[in-house]
Coordinates of C-alpha atoms in Angstrom, one line a residue:
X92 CA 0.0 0.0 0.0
X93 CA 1.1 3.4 -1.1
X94 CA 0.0 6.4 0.8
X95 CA 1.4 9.8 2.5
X96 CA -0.3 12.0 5.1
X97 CA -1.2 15.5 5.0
X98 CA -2.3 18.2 7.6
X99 CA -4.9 20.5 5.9
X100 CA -3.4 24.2 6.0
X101 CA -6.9 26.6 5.5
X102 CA -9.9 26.9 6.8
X103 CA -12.7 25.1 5.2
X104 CA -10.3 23.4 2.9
X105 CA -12.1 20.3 0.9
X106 CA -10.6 17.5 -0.4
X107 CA -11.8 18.0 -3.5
X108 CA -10.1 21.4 -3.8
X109 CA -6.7 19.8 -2.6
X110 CA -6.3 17.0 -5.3
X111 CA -8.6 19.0 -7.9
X112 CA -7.6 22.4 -7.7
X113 CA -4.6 23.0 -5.3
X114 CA -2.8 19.6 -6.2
X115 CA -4.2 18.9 -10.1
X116 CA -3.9 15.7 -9.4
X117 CA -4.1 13.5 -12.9
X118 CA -7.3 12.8 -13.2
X119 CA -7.7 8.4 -13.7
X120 CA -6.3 9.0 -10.3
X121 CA -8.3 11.2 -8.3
X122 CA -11.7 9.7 -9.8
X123 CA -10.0 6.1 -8.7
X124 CA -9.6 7.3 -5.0
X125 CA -12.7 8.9 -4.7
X126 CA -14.1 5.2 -6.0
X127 CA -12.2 3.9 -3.4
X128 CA -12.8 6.5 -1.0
X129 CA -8.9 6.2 -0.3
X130 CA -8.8 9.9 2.4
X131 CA -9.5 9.1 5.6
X132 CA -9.0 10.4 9.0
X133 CA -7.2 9.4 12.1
X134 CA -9.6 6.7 13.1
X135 CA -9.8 4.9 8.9
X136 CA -12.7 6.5 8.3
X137 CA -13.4 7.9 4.6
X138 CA -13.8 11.8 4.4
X139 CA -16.2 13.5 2.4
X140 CA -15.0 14.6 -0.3
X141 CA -16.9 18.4 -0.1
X142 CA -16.7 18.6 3.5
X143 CA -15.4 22.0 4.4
X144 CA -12.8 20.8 6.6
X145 CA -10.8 22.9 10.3
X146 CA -7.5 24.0 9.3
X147 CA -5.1 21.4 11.2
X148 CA -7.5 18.2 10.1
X149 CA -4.7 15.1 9.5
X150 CA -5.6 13.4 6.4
X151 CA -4.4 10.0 4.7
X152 CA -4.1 9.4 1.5
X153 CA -3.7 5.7 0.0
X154 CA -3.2 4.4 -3.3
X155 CA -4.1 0.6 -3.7
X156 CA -4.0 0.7 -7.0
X157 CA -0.2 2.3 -7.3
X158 CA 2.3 -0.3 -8.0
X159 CA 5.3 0.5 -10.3
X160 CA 6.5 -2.3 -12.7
X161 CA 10.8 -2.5 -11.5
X162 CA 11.7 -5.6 -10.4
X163 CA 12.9 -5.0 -6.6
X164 CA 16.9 -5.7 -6.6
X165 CA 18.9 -5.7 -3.4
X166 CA 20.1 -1.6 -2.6
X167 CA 23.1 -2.2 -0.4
X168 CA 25.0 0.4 -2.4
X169 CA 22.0 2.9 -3.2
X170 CA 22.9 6.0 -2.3
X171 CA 19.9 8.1 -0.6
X172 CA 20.5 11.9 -0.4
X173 CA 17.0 13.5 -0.1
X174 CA 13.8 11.8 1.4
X175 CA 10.2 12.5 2.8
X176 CA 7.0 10.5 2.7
X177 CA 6.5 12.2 -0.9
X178 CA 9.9 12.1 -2.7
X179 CA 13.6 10.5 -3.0
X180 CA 16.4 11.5 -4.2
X181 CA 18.9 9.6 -4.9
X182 CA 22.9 9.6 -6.6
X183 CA 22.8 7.7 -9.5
X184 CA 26.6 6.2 -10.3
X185 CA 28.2 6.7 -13.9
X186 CA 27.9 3.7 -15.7
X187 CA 24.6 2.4 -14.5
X188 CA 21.5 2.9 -16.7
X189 CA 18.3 5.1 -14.7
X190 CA 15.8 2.0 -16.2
X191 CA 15.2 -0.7 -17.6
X192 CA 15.2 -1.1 -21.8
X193 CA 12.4 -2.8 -21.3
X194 CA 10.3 -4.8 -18.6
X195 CA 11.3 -7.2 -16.2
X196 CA 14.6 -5.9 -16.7
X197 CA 17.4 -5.8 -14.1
X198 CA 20.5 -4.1 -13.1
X199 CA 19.6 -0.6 -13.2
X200 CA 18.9 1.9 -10.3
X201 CA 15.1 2.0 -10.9
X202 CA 15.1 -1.8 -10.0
X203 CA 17.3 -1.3 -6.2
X204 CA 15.4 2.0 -5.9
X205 CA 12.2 -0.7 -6.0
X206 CA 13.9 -3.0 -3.4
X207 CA 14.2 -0.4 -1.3
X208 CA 10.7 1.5 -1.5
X209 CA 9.4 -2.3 -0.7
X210 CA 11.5 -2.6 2.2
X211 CA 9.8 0.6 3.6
X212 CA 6.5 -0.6 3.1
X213 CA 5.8 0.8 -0.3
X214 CA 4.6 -0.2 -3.9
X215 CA 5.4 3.0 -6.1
X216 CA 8.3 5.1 -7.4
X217 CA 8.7 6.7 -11.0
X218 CA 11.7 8.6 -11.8
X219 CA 10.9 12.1 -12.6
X220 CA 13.7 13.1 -15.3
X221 CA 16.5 11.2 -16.8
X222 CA 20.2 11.5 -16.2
X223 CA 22.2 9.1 -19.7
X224 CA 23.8 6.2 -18.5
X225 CA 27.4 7.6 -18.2
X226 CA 26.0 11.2 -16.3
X227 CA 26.4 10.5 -12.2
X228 CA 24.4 12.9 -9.9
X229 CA 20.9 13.3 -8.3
X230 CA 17.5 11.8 -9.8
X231 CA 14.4 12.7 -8.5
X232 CA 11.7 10.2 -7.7
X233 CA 8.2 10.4 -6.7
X234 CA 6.8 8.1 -4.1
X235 CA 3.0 8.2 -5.3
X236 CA 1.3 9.4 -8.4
X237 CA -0.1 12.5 -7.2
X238 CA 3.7 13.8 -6.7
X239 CA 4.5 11.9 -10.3
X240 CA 1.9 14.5 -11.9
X241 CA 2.7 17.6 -9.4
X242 CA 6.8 17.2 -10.7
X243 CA 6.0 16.3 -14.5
X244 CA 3.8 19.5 -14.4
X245 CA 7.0 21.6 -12.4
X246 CA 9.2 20.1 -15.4
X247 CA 7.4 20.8 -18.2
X248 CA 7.0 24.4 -16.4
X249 CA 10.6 24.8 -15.9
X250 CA 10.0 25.0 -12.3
X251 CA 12.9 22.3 -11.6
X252 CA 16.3 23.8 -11.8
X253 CA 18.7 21.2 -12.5
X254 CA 22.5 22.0 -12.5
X255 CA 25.4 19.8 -14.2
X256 CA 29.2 20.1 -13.5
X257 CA 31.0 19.7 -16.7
X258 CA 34.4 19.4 -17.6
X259 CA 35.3 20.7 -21.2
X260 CA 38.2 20.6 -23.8
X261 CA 40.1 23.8 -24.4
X262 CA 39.5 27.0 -22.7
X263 CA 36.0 28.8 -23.0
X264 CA 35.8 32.9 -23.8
X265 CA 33.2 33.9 -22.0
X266 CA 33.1 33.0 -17.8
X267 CA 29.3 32.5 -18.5
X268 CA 26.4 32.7 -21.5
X269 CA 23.6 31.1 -22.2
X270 CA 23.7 28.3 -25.4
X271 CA 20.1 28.7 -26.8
X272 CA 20.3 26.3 -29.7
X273 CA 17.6 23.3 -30.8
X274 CA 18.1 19.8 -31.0
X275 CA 17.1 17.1 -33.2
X276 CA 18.5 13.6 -33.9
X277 CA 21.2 12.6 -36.0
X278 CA 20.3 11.1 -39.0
X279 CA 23.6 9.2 -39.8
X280 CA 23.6 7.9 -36.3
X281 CA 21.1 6.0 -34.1
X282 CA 21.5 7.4 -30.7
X283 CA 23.5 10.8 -31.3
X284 CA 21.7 14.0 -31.1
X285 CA 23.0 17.4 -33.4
X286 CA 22.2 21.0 -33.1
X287 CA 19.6 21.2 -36.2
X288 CA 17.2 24.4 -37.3
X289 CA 14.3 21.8 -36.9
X290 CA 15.2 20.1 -33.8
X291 CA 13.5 21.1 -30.3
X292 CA 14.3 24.3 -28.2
X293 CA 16.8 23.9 -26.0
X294 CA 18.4 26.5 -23.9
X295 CA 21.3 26.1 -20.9
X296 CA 23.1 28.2 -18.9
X297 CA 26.8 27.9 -17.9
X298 CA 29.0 29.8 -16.2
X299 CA 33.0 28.7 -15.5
X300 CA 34.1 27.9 -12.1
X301 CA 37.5 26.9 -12.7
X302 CA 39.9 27.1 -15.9
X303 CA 42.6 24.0 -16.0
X304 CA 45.5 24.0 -18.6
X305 CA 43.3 22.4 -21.4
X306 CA 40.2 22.4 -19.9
X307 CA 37.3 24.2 -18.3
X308 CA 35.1 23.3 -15.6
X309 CA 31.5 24.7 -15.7
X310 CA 28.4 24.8 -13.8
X311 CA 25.6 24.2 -16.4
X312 CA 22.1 25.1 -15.7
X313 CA 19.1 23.4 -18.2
X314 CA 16.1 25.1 -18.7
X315 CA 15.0 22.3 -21.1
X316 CA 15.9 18.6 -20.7
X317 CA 16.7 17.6 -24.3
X318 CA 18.2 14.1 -24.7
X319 CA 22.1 14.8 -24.6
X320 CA 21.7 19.0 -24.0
X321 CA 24.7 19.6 -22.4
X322 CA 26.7 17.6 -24.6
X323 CA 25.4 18.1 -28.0
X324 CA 25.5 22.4 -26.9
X325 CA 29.3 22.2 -25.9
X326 CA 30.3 20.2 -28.9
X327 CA 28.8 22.3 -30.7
X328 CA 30.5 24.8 -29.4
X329 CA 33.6 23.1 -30.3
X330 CA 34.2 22.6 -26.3
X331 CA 32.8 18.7 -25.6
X332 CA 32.9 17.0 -22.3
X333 CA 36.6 15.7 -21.8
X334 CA 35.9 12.3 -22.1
X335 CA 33.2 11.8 -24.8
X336 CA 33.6 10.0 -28.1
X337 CA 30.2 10.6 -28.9
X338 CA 30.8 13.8 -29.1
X339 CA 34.0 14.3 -30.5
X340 CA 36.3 14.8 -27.5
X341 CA 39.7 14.0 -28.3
X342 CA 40.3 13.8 -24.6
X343 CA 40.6 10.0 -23.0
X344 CA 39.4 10.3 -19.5
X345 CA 39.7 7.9 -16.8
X346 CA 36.1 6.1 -16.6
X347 CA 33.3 7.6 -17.6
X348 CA 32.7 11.2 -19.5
X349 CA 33.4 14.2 -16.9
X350 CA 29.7 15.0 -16.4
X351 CA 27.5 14.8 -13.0
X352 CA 24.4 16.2 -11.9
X353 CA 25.1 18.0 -8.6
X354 CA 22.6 20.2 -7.7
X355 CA 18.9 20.5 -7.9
X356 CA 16.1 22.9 -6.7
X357 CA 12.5 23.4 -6.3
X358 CA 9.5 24.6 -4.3
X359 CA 8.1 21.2 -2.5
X360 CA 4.8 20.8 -4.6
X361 CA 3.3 19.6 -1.0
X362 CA 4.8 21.2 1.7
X363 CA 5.6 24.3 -0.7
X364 CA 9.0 24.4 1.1
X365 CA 12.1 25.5 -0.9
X366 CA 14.2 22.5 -1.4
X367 CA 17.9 22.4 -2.6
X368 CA 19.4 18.8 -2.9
X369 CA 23.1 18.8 -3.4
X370 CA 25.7 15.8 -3.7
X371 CA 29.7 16.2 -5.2

C-alpha cells in the first residue's frame, strides 16, 4: 500500500479542492480514490469529499492501485541523499542505466530503488527526469502518483532547476552565456543528437568555475531537458565534455565522461518548502 499523510493548511479546505484544484492531481487517479474512498481520518474513516474541513485536520491518502512495474533488486550500495513521505532522491553512479530497456529488466537503479521502496513498506516510485547512462548525480523520484503528476507539471513548467558540472576541452571565452540552440537527432547515427534548425528548443546556462591548462570546468544550468543537452550544446561549441567520443572529445578520460548532476532545486509541490538537494 502506497500512501502519505497531510495536515490540511486553510480553513474550510475540501478534499476536492486539494487534489482537484490545489494539487491537479491526474485525473484516472483522483476519480479512482474517490471510488475507493482512499482519504480518511485518524480513526480509517473515509472523508467527504466536499466537507469544508478545520484548518489542522490530519488526512491520509492511500493508493491501492499504485504499483510501479521495476523488479525489486537488493540496494546495499544505493545512495539516498533526499527523502520525505512524498519524494527520493537519490545519486545515480556513472555507468549504471536510470531503467530498464524494457520490462522485467534488471541491473539498473530503478530496480534497487524498487527494493528499497518495498522494504519501507511501499509499492510506487517513478523517476521524474532522466540522467544518460554515463552522467552521475541526483535523480528525482516520486513516491506516489499525485507527486509523479505535481513534478512532470514543475518540469514541463521549468519550475525544476537542475544544475550539471562539466568538464570541457580547451578554454571557453566567456566566464558565463547562455547556449540557446535546438536539438534534433542525428540522422547518420542511431542514438546521437545534433544542433539542427528543426530540432526542439533547447536552452542552458553555464557559467565557468575553474579554468585548467586544457580544460574548463563549468556549472551548467538546463532550462530544457533535451536528450544529450549539455553535450550536444558544448560540442557544438567546439568545447565537448573531456571524455566523450560521442561527441567528438579528443580527450581519453579515466572512466566515464566528466559530467555529473550535482545540484537540484525546487519549491516542495506539498509542503511548498524551498528545497535544494546537493551531492559532489
Amino acid at each position: 500500500m502506497t500512501s502519505f499523510q497531510y495536515t490540511t493548511t486553510k480553513p474550510g479546505e475540501t478534499v476536492e479542492q486539494l487534489l482537484r484544484e490545489q494539487w491537479q492531481g491526474g485525473k484516472k487517479t483522483v476519480h479512482q480514490m474517490r471510488m475507493d474512498k482512499s482519504v480518511t481520518d485518524t480513526n480509517g474513516q473515509p472523508i467527504e469529499w466536499k466537507e469544508p474541513l478545520p484548518q489542522g485536520t490530519p488526512l491520509t491518502f492511500s493508493f491501492s492501485d499504485a504499483h510501479s512495474s521495476y523488479k525489486p533488486e537488493a540496494f546495499d550500495s544505493l545512495r539516498i541523499v533526499w527523502e520525505d513521505e512524498h519524494l527520493l532522491a537519490v545519486h545515480k553512479p556513472a555507468g549504471m542505466a536510470v531503467h530498464p530497456e524494457q520490462a522485467p529488466g534488471t541491473g539498473t537503479l530503478m530496480n534497487e530503488v524498487m527494493g528499497y521502496i518495498e522494504s519501507q513498506g511501499g509499492s510506487y516510485a517513478e523517476h521524474i527526469h532522466r540522467l544518460d547512462q554515463h552522467t552521475a548525480g541526483i535523480l528525482l523520484i516520486a513516491k506516489h502518483p499525485i507527486a509523479k503528476t505535481m513534478l512532470d507539471r514543475m518540469l514541463e513548467q521549468n519550475k525544476i532547476d537542475r544544475f550539471y558540472t562539466a568538464e570541457v576541452e580547451g578554454q571557453l571565452r566567456k566566464p558565463r552565456g547562455t547556449i540557446n540552440m535546438p536539438i534534433g537527432k542525428d540522422r547518420y547515427h542511431a542514438t546521437r543528437r545534433r544542433v539542427s534548425p528543426s530540432g526542439q528548443a533547447a536552452t542552458t546556462h553555464f557559467r565557468v568555475i575553474e579554468r585548467r591548462a586544457n580544460s574548463t570546468v563549468v556549472e551548467a544550468q538546463l532550462e530544457t531537458g533535451r536528450t544529450h543537452q549539455i553535450r550536444v550544446h558544448f560540442a557544438h561549441l567546439g568545447h565537448p565534455v573531456i571524455g566523450d567520443q560521442l561527441y567528438g572529445s579528443e580527450t581519453i578520460a579515466r572512466g566515464p565522461y566528466k559530467l555529473t548532476a550535482t545540484k537540484i532545486a525546487f519549491q516542495h509541490p506539498i509542503t511548498l518548502e524551498q528545497i535544494m538537494i546537493e551531492t559532489e
